[in-house]
CSV table of N, CA and C in Angstrom, one decimal:
chain,number,residue,atom,x,y,z
A,1,MET,N,0.8,-1.2,0.0
A,1,MET,CA,0.0,0.0,0.0
A,1,MET,C,0.9,1.2,0.0
A,2,ARG,N,0.7,2.1,-0.9
A,2,ARG,CA,1.5,3.3,-1.0
A,2,ARG,C,0.6,4.5,-0.6
A,3,SER,N,1.3,5.5,0.0
A,3,SER,CA,0.6,6.7,0.4
A,3,SER,C,1.0,7.7,-0.6
A,4,HIS,N,0.0,8.5,-0.9
A,4,HIS,CA,0.2,9.6,-1.9
A,4,HIS,C,0.0,10.9,-1.2
A,5,GLY,N,0.6,11.9,-1.7
A,5,GLY,CA,0.6,13.2,-1.0
A,5,GLY,C,-0.8,13.8,-0.8
A,6,GLU,N,-1.6,13.9,-1.8
A,6,GLU,CA,-2.9,14.5,-1.6
A,6,GLU,C,-3.9,14.0,-2.7
A,7,VAL,N,-5.0,13.6,-2.2
A,7,VAL,CA,-6.0,13.0,-3.1
A,7,VAL,C,-6.9,14.2,-3.5
A,8,ALA,N,-7.5,14.2,-4.7
A,8,ALA,CA,-8.3,15.3,-5.1
A,8,ALA,C,-9.5,15.5,-4.2
A,9,GLY,N,-10.1,14.5,-3.7
A,9,GLY,CA,-11.3,14.6,-2.9
A,9,GLY,C,-11.1,14.9,-1.4
A,10,GLN,N,-9.8,15.0,-1.1
A,10,GLN,CA,-9.5,15.1,0.3
A,10,GLN,C,-8.9,16.5,0.6
A,11,GLU,N,-9.7,17.3,1.3
A,11,GLU,CA,-9.3,18.7,1.6
A,11,GLU,C,-8.9,18.9,3.0
A,12,SER,N,-8.2,20.0,3.3
A,12,SER,CA,-7.9,20.2,4.7
A,12,SER,C,-9.1,20.6,5.5
A,13,LEU,N,-8.9,20.5,6.8
A,13,LEU,CA,-10.0,20.9,7.7
A,13,LEU,C,-10.4,22.3,7.6
A,14,PRO,N,-11.6,22.7,7.9
A,14,PRO,CA,-12.0,24.1,7.7
A,14,PRO,C,-11.5,25.1,8.7
A,15,PHE,N,-10.8,24.7,9.7
A,15,PHE,CA,-10.2,25.7,10.7
A,15,PHE,C,-8.7,25.5,10.7
A,16,ASP,N,-8.1,26.6,11.1
A,16,ASP,CA,-6.6,26.7,11.2
A,16,ASP,C,-6.2,26.5,12.7
A,17,ALA,N,-5.1,25.9,12.9
A,17,ALA,CA,-4.6,25.7,14.2
A,17,ALA,C,-4.1,27.1,14.7
A,18,PRO,N,-4.3,27.4,16.0
A,18,PRO,CA,-3.9,28.7,16.5
A,18,PRO,C,-2.4,28.8,16.4
A,19,ALA,N,-2.0,30.0,15.9
A,19,ALA,CA,-0.5,30.2,15.8
A,19,ALA,C,0.0,30.7,17.2
A,20,GLY,N,0.6,29.8,17.9
A,20,GLY,CA,1.2,30.1,19.2
A,20,GLY,C,2.6,30.5,19.0
A,21,SER,N,3.0,31.4,19.9
A,21,SER,CA,4.4,31.8,19.9
A,21,SER,C,5.3,30.6,20.4
A,22,PRO,N,6.4,30.4,19.8
A,22,PRO,CA,7.3,29.3,20.3
A,22,PRO,C,7.8,29.7,21.7
A,23,ARG,N,7.9,28.6,22.5
A,23,ARG,CA,8.4,28.8,23.9
A,23,ARG,C,9.9,29.2,23.8
A,24,PRO,N,10.3,30.2,24.6
A,24,PRO,CA,11.7,30.5,24.7
A,24,PRO,C,12.4,29.4,25.4
A,25,HIS,N,13.6,29.0,24.9
A,25,HIS,CA,14.4,28.0,25.6
A,25,HIS,C,14.9,28.5,26.9
A,26,GLN,N,14.5,27.8,28.0
A,26,GLN,CA,15.0,28.2,29.3
A,26,GLN,C,15.9,27.2,29.8
A,27,ASP,N,17.1,27.6,30.1
A,27,ASP,CA,18.1,26.7,30.6
A,27,ASP,C,17.9,26.6,32.1
A,28,ARG,N,17.8,25.4,32.6
A,28,ARG,CA,17.6,25.2,34.1
A,28,ARG,C,18.8,25.5,34.9
A,29,ARG,N,20.0,25.4,34.4
A,29,ARG,CA,21.2,25.7,35.1
A,29,ARG,C,21.4,27.2,35.1
A,30,VAL,N,21.7,27.7,36.2
A,30,VAL,CA,22.0,29.1,36.3
A,30,VAL,C,23.5,29.3,36.0
A,31,ALA,N,23.8,30.2,35.1
A,31,ALA,CA,25.2,30.4,34.7
A,31,ALA,C,26.0,30.9,36.0
A,32,ALA,N,27.1,30.2,36.2
A,32,ALA,CA,27.9,30.5,37.4
A,32,ALA,C,28.8,31.7,37.0
A,33,ASP,N,29.0,32.5,38.0
A,33,ASP,CA,29.9,33.6,37.9
A,33,ASP,C,31.4,33.2,38.0
A,34,PRO,N,32.2,33.2,37.0
A,34,PRO,CA,33.5,32.7,37.1
A,34,PRO,C,34.4,33.5,38.0
A,35,ASP,N,34.0,34.8,38.2
A,35,ASP,CA,34.9,35.6,39.1
A,35,ASP,C,34.7,35.4,40.6
A,36,ARG,N,33.6,34.7,40.9
A,36,ARG,CA,33.2,34.5,42.3
A,36,ARG,C,33.5,33.0,42.6
A,37,PRO,N,34.5,32.7,43.4
A,37,PRO,CA,34.7,31.3,43.8
A,37,PRO,C,33.7,30.8,44.7
A,38,LEU,N,33.4,29.5,44.7
A,38,LEU,CA,32.4,28.9,45.5
A,38,LEU,C,33.2,28.0,46.6
A,39,THR,N,33.0,28.4,47.8
A,39,THR,CA,33.8,27.7,48.9
A,39,THR,C,32.8,26.9,49.7
A,40,ILE,N,33.2,25.7,50.0
A,40,ILE,CA,32.3,24.8,50.8
A,40,ILE,C,33.2,24.1,51.8
A,41,ARG,N,32.6,23.8,53.0
A,41,ARG,CA,33.3,23.1,54.1
A,41,ARG,C,32.8,21.7,54.0
A,42,LEU,N,33.7,20.7,53.9
A,42,LEU,CA,33.4,19.3,53.7
A,42,LEU,C,33.2,18.6,55.1
A,43,GLY,N,32.4,17.5,55.0
A,43,GLY,CA,32.3,16.7,56.2
A,43,GLY,C,33.4,15.7,56.3
A,44,GLY,N,33.2,14.5,56.9
A,44,GLY,CA,34.3,13.6,57.0
A,44,GLY,C,34.3,12.5,56.0
A,45,GLU,N,33.7,12.7,54.8
A,45,GLU,CA,33.6,11.6,53.8
A,45,GLU,C,34.8,11.4,53.0
A,46,LEU,N,35.8,12.2,53.1
A,46,LEU,CA,37.1,12.0,52.3
A,46,LEU,C,38.3,11.9,53.2
A,47,VAL,N,38.1,11.4,54.5
A,47,VAL,CA,39.2,11.3,55.4
A,47,VAL,C,40.2,10.2,54.9
A,48,ARG,N,39.7,9.0,54.7
A,48,ARG,CA,40.6,7.9,54.3
A,48,ARG,C,41.0,8.0,52.8
A,49,THR,N,40.1,8.4,51.9
A,49,THR,CA,40.3,8.5,50.5
A,49,THR,C,41.4,9.5,50.2
A,50,ARG,N,41.3,10.7,50.7
A,50,ARG,CA,42.2,11.8,50.3
A,50,ARG,C,43.0,12.4,51.5
A,51,GLY,N,42.6,12.0,52.7
A,51,GLY,CA,43.3,12.5,53.9
A,51,GLY,C,42.8,13.9,54.3
A,52,TRP,N,41.6,14.2,53.9
A,52,TRP,CA,41.0,15.5,54.2
A,52,TRP,C,40.1,15.4,55.4
A,53,LEU,N,40.4,16.0,56.5
A,53,LEU,CA,39.7,15.9,57.7
A,53,LEU,C,38.3,16.7,57.6
A,54,ALA,N,37.4,16.4,58.5
A,54,ALA,CA,36.1,17.1,58.5
A,54,ALA,C,36.4,18.5,58.8
A,55,GLY,N,35.7,19.4,58.1
A,55,GLY,CA,35.9,20.8,58.2
A,55,GLY,C,36.9,21.4,57.2
A,56,THR,N,37.4,20.6,56.3
A,56,THR,CA,38.3,21.0,55.3
A,56,THR,C,37.5,21.9,54.3
A,57,GLU,N,38.0,23.1,54.0
A,57,GLU,CA,37.4,24.0,53.0
A,57,GLU,C,38.0,23.7,51.7
A,58,VAL,N,37.1,23.7,50.7
A,58,VAL,CA,37.5,23.5,49.3
A,58,VAL,C,36.9,24.6,48.4
A,59,VAL,N,37.6,25.0,47.4
A,59,VAL,CA,37.1,26.0,46.5
A,59,VAL,C,36.8,25.2,45.2
A,60,LEU,N,35.5,25.5,44.7
A,60,LEU,CA,35.0,24.7,43.6
A,60,LEU,C,35.0,25.6,42.3
A,61,ASP,N,35.2,24.9,41.2
A,61,ASP,CA,35.0,25.6,39.9
A,61,ASP,C,33.7,25.0,39.3
A,62,PRO,N,32.6,25.7,39.3
A,62,PRO,CA,31.4,25.2,38.8
A,62,PRO,C,31.3,25.2,37.2
A,63,THR,N,32.3,25.8,36.6
A,63,THR,CA,32.2,25.9,35.1
A,63,THR,C,33.0,24.7,34.5
A,64,ARG,N,33.8,24.0,35.2
A,64,ARG,CA,34.6,22.9,34.7
A,64,ARG,C,33.9,21.6,34.7
A,65,ARG,N,34.0,20.9,33.6
A,65,ARG,CA,33.3,19.6,33.5
A,65,ARG,C,34.2,18.5,34.2
A,66,PRO,N,33.6,17.7,35.1
A,66,PRO,CA,34.4,16.7,35.9
A,66,PRO,C,34.8,15.6,35.0
A,67,LEU,N,36.1,15.2,35.2
A,67,LEU,CA,36.7,14.1,34.5
A,67,LEU,C,36.9,13.0,35.6
A,68,ARG,N,37.3,11.8,35.1
A,68,ARG,CA,37.5,10.7,36.0
A,68,ARG,C,38.7,11.0,36.9
A,69,THR,N,38.5,10.6,38.2
A,69,THR,CA,39.4,10.8,39.3
A,69,THR,C,39.4,12.3,39.8
A,70,ASP,N,38.6,13.1,39.3
A,70,ASP,CA,38.4,14.5,39.9
A,70,ASP,C,37.6,14.4,41.1
A,71,VAL,N,37.9,15.2,42.1
A,71,VAL,CA,37.0,15.3,43.3
A,71,VAL,C,36.0,16.4,43.1
A,72,VAL,N,34.7,16.0,43.2
A,72,VAL,CA,33.6,16.9,43.0
A,72,VAL,C,32.7,17.0,44.2
A,73,VAL,N,31.8,18.0,44.2
A,73,VAL,CA,30.8,18.1,45.1
A,73,VAL,C,29.5,18.1,44.3
A,74,ALA,N,28.6,17.2,44.7
A,74,ALA,CA,27.3,17.1,44.0
A,74,ALA,C,26.1,17.3,44.9
A,75,ARG,N,25.0,17.7,44.4
A,75,ARG,CA,23.8,17.9,45.2
A,75,ARG,C,22.8,16.8,44.7
A,76,GLU,N,22.5,15.9,45.6
A,76,GLU,CA,21.6,14.8,45.3
A,76,GLU,C,20.4,14.9,46.2
A,77,LYS,N,19.2,15.2,45.7
A,77,LYS,CA,18.0,15.3,46.6
A,77,LYS,C,18.2,16.3,47.7
A,78,GLY,N,18.9,17.4,47.4
A,78,GLY,CA,19.1,18.5,48.4
A,78,GLY,C,20.3,18.3,49.3
A,79,VAL,N,21.0,17.2,49.2
A,79,VAL,CA,22.1,16.9,50.1
A,79,VAL,C,23.4,17.0,49.3
A,80,LEU,N,24.4,17.8,49.9
A,80,LEU,CA,25.7,17.9,49.3
A,80,LEU,C,26.5,16.7,49.6
A,81,VAL,N,27.1,16.1,48.6
A,81,VAL,CA,28.0,14.9,48.7
A,81,VAL,C,29.3,15.1,48.0
A,82,ALA,N,30.4,14.8,48.6
A,82,ALA,CA,31.7,14.9,48.0
A,82,ALA,C,32.2,13.6,47.7
A,83,GLY,N,33.0,13.4,46.6
A,83,GLY,CA,33.6,12.2,46.2
A,83,GLY,C,34.4,12.3,45.0
A,84,VAL,N,35.0,11.1,44.7
A,84,VAL,CA,35.9,11.0,43.5
A,84,VAL,C,35.1,10.5,42.4
A,85,VAL,N,35.1,11.1,41.2
A,85,VAL,CA,34.3,10.7,40.0
A,85,VAL,C,34.9,9.5,39.5
A,86,ASP,N,34.0,8.5,39.1
A,86,ASP,CA,34.4,7.3,38.5
A,86,ASP,C,33.2,6.8,37.7
A,87,ARG,N,33.4,5.7,37.0
A,87,ARG,CA,32.3,5.0,36.3
A,87,ARG,C,32.2,3.6,36.8
A,88,GLN,N,30.9,3.1,36.9
A,88,GLN,CA,30.6,1.8,37.3
A,88,GLN,C,29.4,1.3,36.5
A,89,PHE,N,29.6,0.2,35.8
A,89,PHE,CA,28.6,-0.3,34.9
A,89,PHE,C,28.1,0.8,33.9
A,90,GLY,N,29.0,1.6,33.5
A,90,GLY,CA,28.6,2.7,32.5
A,90,GLY,C,27.9,3.9,33.1
A,91,ARG,N,27.7,3.9,34.4
A,91,ARG,CA,27.1,5.0,35.0
A,91,ARG,C,28.0,5.9,35.8
A,92,LEU,N,27.7,7.1,36.0
A,92,LEU,CA,28.6,8.0,36.8
A,92,LEU,C,28.4,7.8,38.3
A,93,VAL,N,29.5,7.6,39.0
A,93,VAL,CA,29.4,7.4,40.5
A,93,VAL,C,30.4,8.2,41.2
A,94,LEU,N,30.2,8.5,42.5
A,94,LEU,CA,31.1,9.1,43.3
A,94,LEU,C,31.6,8.1,44.4
A,95,ARG,N,32.9,8.0,44.5
A,95,ARG,CA,33.4,7.1,45.5
A,95,ARG,C,34.0,8.0,46.7
A,96,ASN,N,33.6,7.6,47.9
A,96,ASN,CA,34.2,8.2,49.1
A,96,ASN,C,34.3,7.2,50.2
A,97,ASP,N,34.6,7.6,51.4
A,97,ASP,CA,34.7,6.7,52.5
A,97,ASP,C,33.5,5.9,52.9
A,98,ARG,N,32.3,6.4,52.5
A,98,ARG,CA,31.1,5.8,52.9
A,98,ARG,C,30.6,4.8,51.8
A,99,GLY,N,31.3,4.7,50.7
A,99,GLY,CA,31.0,3.8,49.7
A,99,GLY,C,30.8,4.4,48.3
A,100,VAL,N,30.0,3.8,47.5
A,100,VAL,CA,29.8,4.3,46.1
A,100,VAL,C,28.4,4.9,46.0
A,101,ILE,N,28.3,6.1,45.5
A,101,ILE,CA,27.0,6.8,45.4
A,101,ILE,C,26.8,6.9,43.9
A,102,TRP,N,25.7,6.4,43.4
A,102,TRP,CA,25.3,6.5,42.0
A,102,TRP,C,24.7,7.9,41.8
A,103,ILE,N,25.1,8.6,40.8
A,103,ILE,CA,24.6,9.9,40.5
A,103,ILE,C,23.5,9.7,39.5
A,104,GLY,N,22.3,10.1,40.0
A,104,GLY,CA,21.1,10.0,39.2
A,104,GLY,C,20.9,11.1,38.2
A,105,LEU,N,19.8,11.1,37.5
A,105,LEU,CA,19.5,12.1,36.5
A,105,LEU,C,19.1,13.5,37.2
A,106,GLY,N,18.6,13.4,38.4
A,106,GLY,CA,18.2,14.6,39.1
A,106,GLY,C,19.3,15.3,39.9
A,107,ALA,N,20.5,14.7,39.8
A,107,ALA,CA,21.6,15.2,40.6
A,107,ALA,C,22.2,16.4,39.8
A,108,GLU,N,22.8,17.3,40.6
A,108,GLU,CA,23.5,18.4,40.0
A,108,GLU,C,25.0,18.5,40.5
A,109,ILE,N,25.9,18.5,39.6
A,109,ILE,CA,27.3,18.7,40.0
A,109,ILE,C,27.5,20.1,40.3
A,110,VAL,N,27.8,20.4,41.6
A,110,VAL,CA,28.0,21.8,42.1
A,110,VAL,C,29.3,22.3,41.5
A,111,GLY,N,30.4,21.5,41.6
A,111,GLY,CA,31.6,22.0,41.1
A,111,GLY,C,32.8,21.0,41.3
A,112,VAL,N,33.8,21.2,40.6
A,112,VAL,CA,35.1,20.4,40.7
A,112,VAL,C,36.0,21.1,41.7
A,113,VAL,N,36.6,20.3,42.6
A,113,VAL,CA,37.5,20.9,43.6
A,113,VAL,C,38.7,21.4,42.9
A,114,GLU,N,39.1,22.7,43.2
A,114,GLU,CA,40.3,23.3,42.6
A,114,GLU,C,41.4,23.5,43.7
A,115,VAL,N,40.9,24.0,44.8
A,115,VAL,CA,41.9,24.4,45.9
A,115,VAL,C,41.4,23.8,47.2
A,116,VAL,N,42.3,23.2,48.0
A,116,VAL,CA,41.9,22.6,49.3
A,116,VAL,C,42.7,23.4,50.4
A,117,ALA,N,41.9,23.8,51.4
A,117,ALA,CA,42.5,24.5,52.6
A,117,ALA,C,42.4,23.5,53.8
A,118,PRO,N,43.5,23.1,54.3
A,118,PRO,CA,43.5,22.2,55.4
A,118,PRO,C,42.9,22.8,56.7
A,119,VAL,N,42.5,22.0,57.6
A,119,VAL,CA,41.9,22.4,58.9
A,119,VAL,C,43.1,22.9,59.7
A,120,LEU,N,43.0,24.1,60.3
A,120,LEU,CA,44.1,24.6,61.1
A,120,LEU,C,43.7,24.3,62.6
A,121,ASP,N,44.0,23.1,63.0
A,121,ASP,CA,43.7,22.7,64.4
A,121,ASP,C,45.0,22.7,65.2
A,122,VAL,N,45.0,23.4,66.3
A,122,VAL,CA,46.3,23.5,67.1
A,122,VAL,C,46.7,22.1,67.6
A,123,ALA,N,45.7,21.3,68.0
A,123,ALA,CA,46.1,20.0,68.6
A,123,ALA,C,46.8,19.1,67.6
A,124,ARG,N,46.5,19.2,66.3
A,124,ARG,CA,47.1,18.4,65.2
A,124,ARG,C,48.3,19.0,64.6
A,125,ARG,N,48.7,20.2,65.0
A,125,ARG,CA,49.8,20.8,64.4
A,125,ARG,C,51.1,20.1,64.7
A,126,PRO,N,52.0,19.9,63.7
A,126,PRO,CA,53.2,19.2,64.0
A,126,PRO,C,54.1,20.0,64.9
A,127,GLU,N,54.9,19.3,65.7
A,127,GLU,CA,55.8,20.0,66.6
A,127,GLU,C,56.9,20.7,65.9
A,128,VAL,N,57.4,21.8,66.4
A,128,VAL,CA,58.5,22.6,65.8
A,128,VAL,C,59.8,21.9,66.1
A,129,PRO,N,60.6,21.6,65.1
A,129,PRO,CA,61.9,20.9,65.4
A,129,PRO,C,62.8,21.8,66.3
A,130,GLY,N,63.4,21.2,67.3
A,130,GLY,CA,64.3,22.0,68.2
A,130,GLY,C,63.6,22.6,69.4
A,131,ALA,N,62.2,22.5,69.4
A,131,ALA,CA,61.5,23.0,70.6
A,131,ALA,C,61.5,21.9,71.7
A,132,THR,N,61.5,22.4,72.9
A,132,THR,CA,61.5,21.5,74.1
A,132,THR,C,60.0,21.1,74.3
A,133,SER,N,59.9,19.8,74.6
A,133,SER,CA,58.5,19.3,75.0
A,133,SER,C,58.5,18.9,76.4
A,134,ALA,N,57.4,19.1,77.1
A,134,ALA,CA,57.2,18.8,78.5
A,134,ALA,C,56.7,17.5,78.7
A,135,ARG,N,57.1,16.5,78.0
A,135,ARG,CA,56.6,15.1,78.2
A,135,ARG,C,57.4,14.4,79.2
C-alpha cells in the first residue's frame, strides 16, 4: 500500500490551528559567575580516601566539567555529597569513605574541587623541630 501526497477529494480541515508563539528555551542551570569562587566546608567523607579531615574547606570551579578521578561536590536530593568521580557499569558514580554513590539524573554537579584548605587545628599541628617538649 502506497501513500500519496494529496487526493483530489481530500481537503484540509475548515479551521486553522492557533498560531502560538514558540516557547523561549529556558536553561535550568544558572550560569555560574567565574569571578566568584564557591567555597564549601566538607564533612568527613574523604578522610581515608584523600586525607582531608572534617571541616576542610574547598574552592569549587562550577564551570569545569568533571573528569574521571576528579574530586567533585554534587547535590543529590538536596544533600551535598563529595567524592571522586568514577564509572561503574557505564554510570557516573562518586566514591568516598562511605561507599559508592550512584549519581542519578536529578543530581547536580556543584563544582570540581580546585583548591583545598586544610583544617588549622592546634592539637594536630606538628611540633616545631628543636622545641622542648614537656613530656
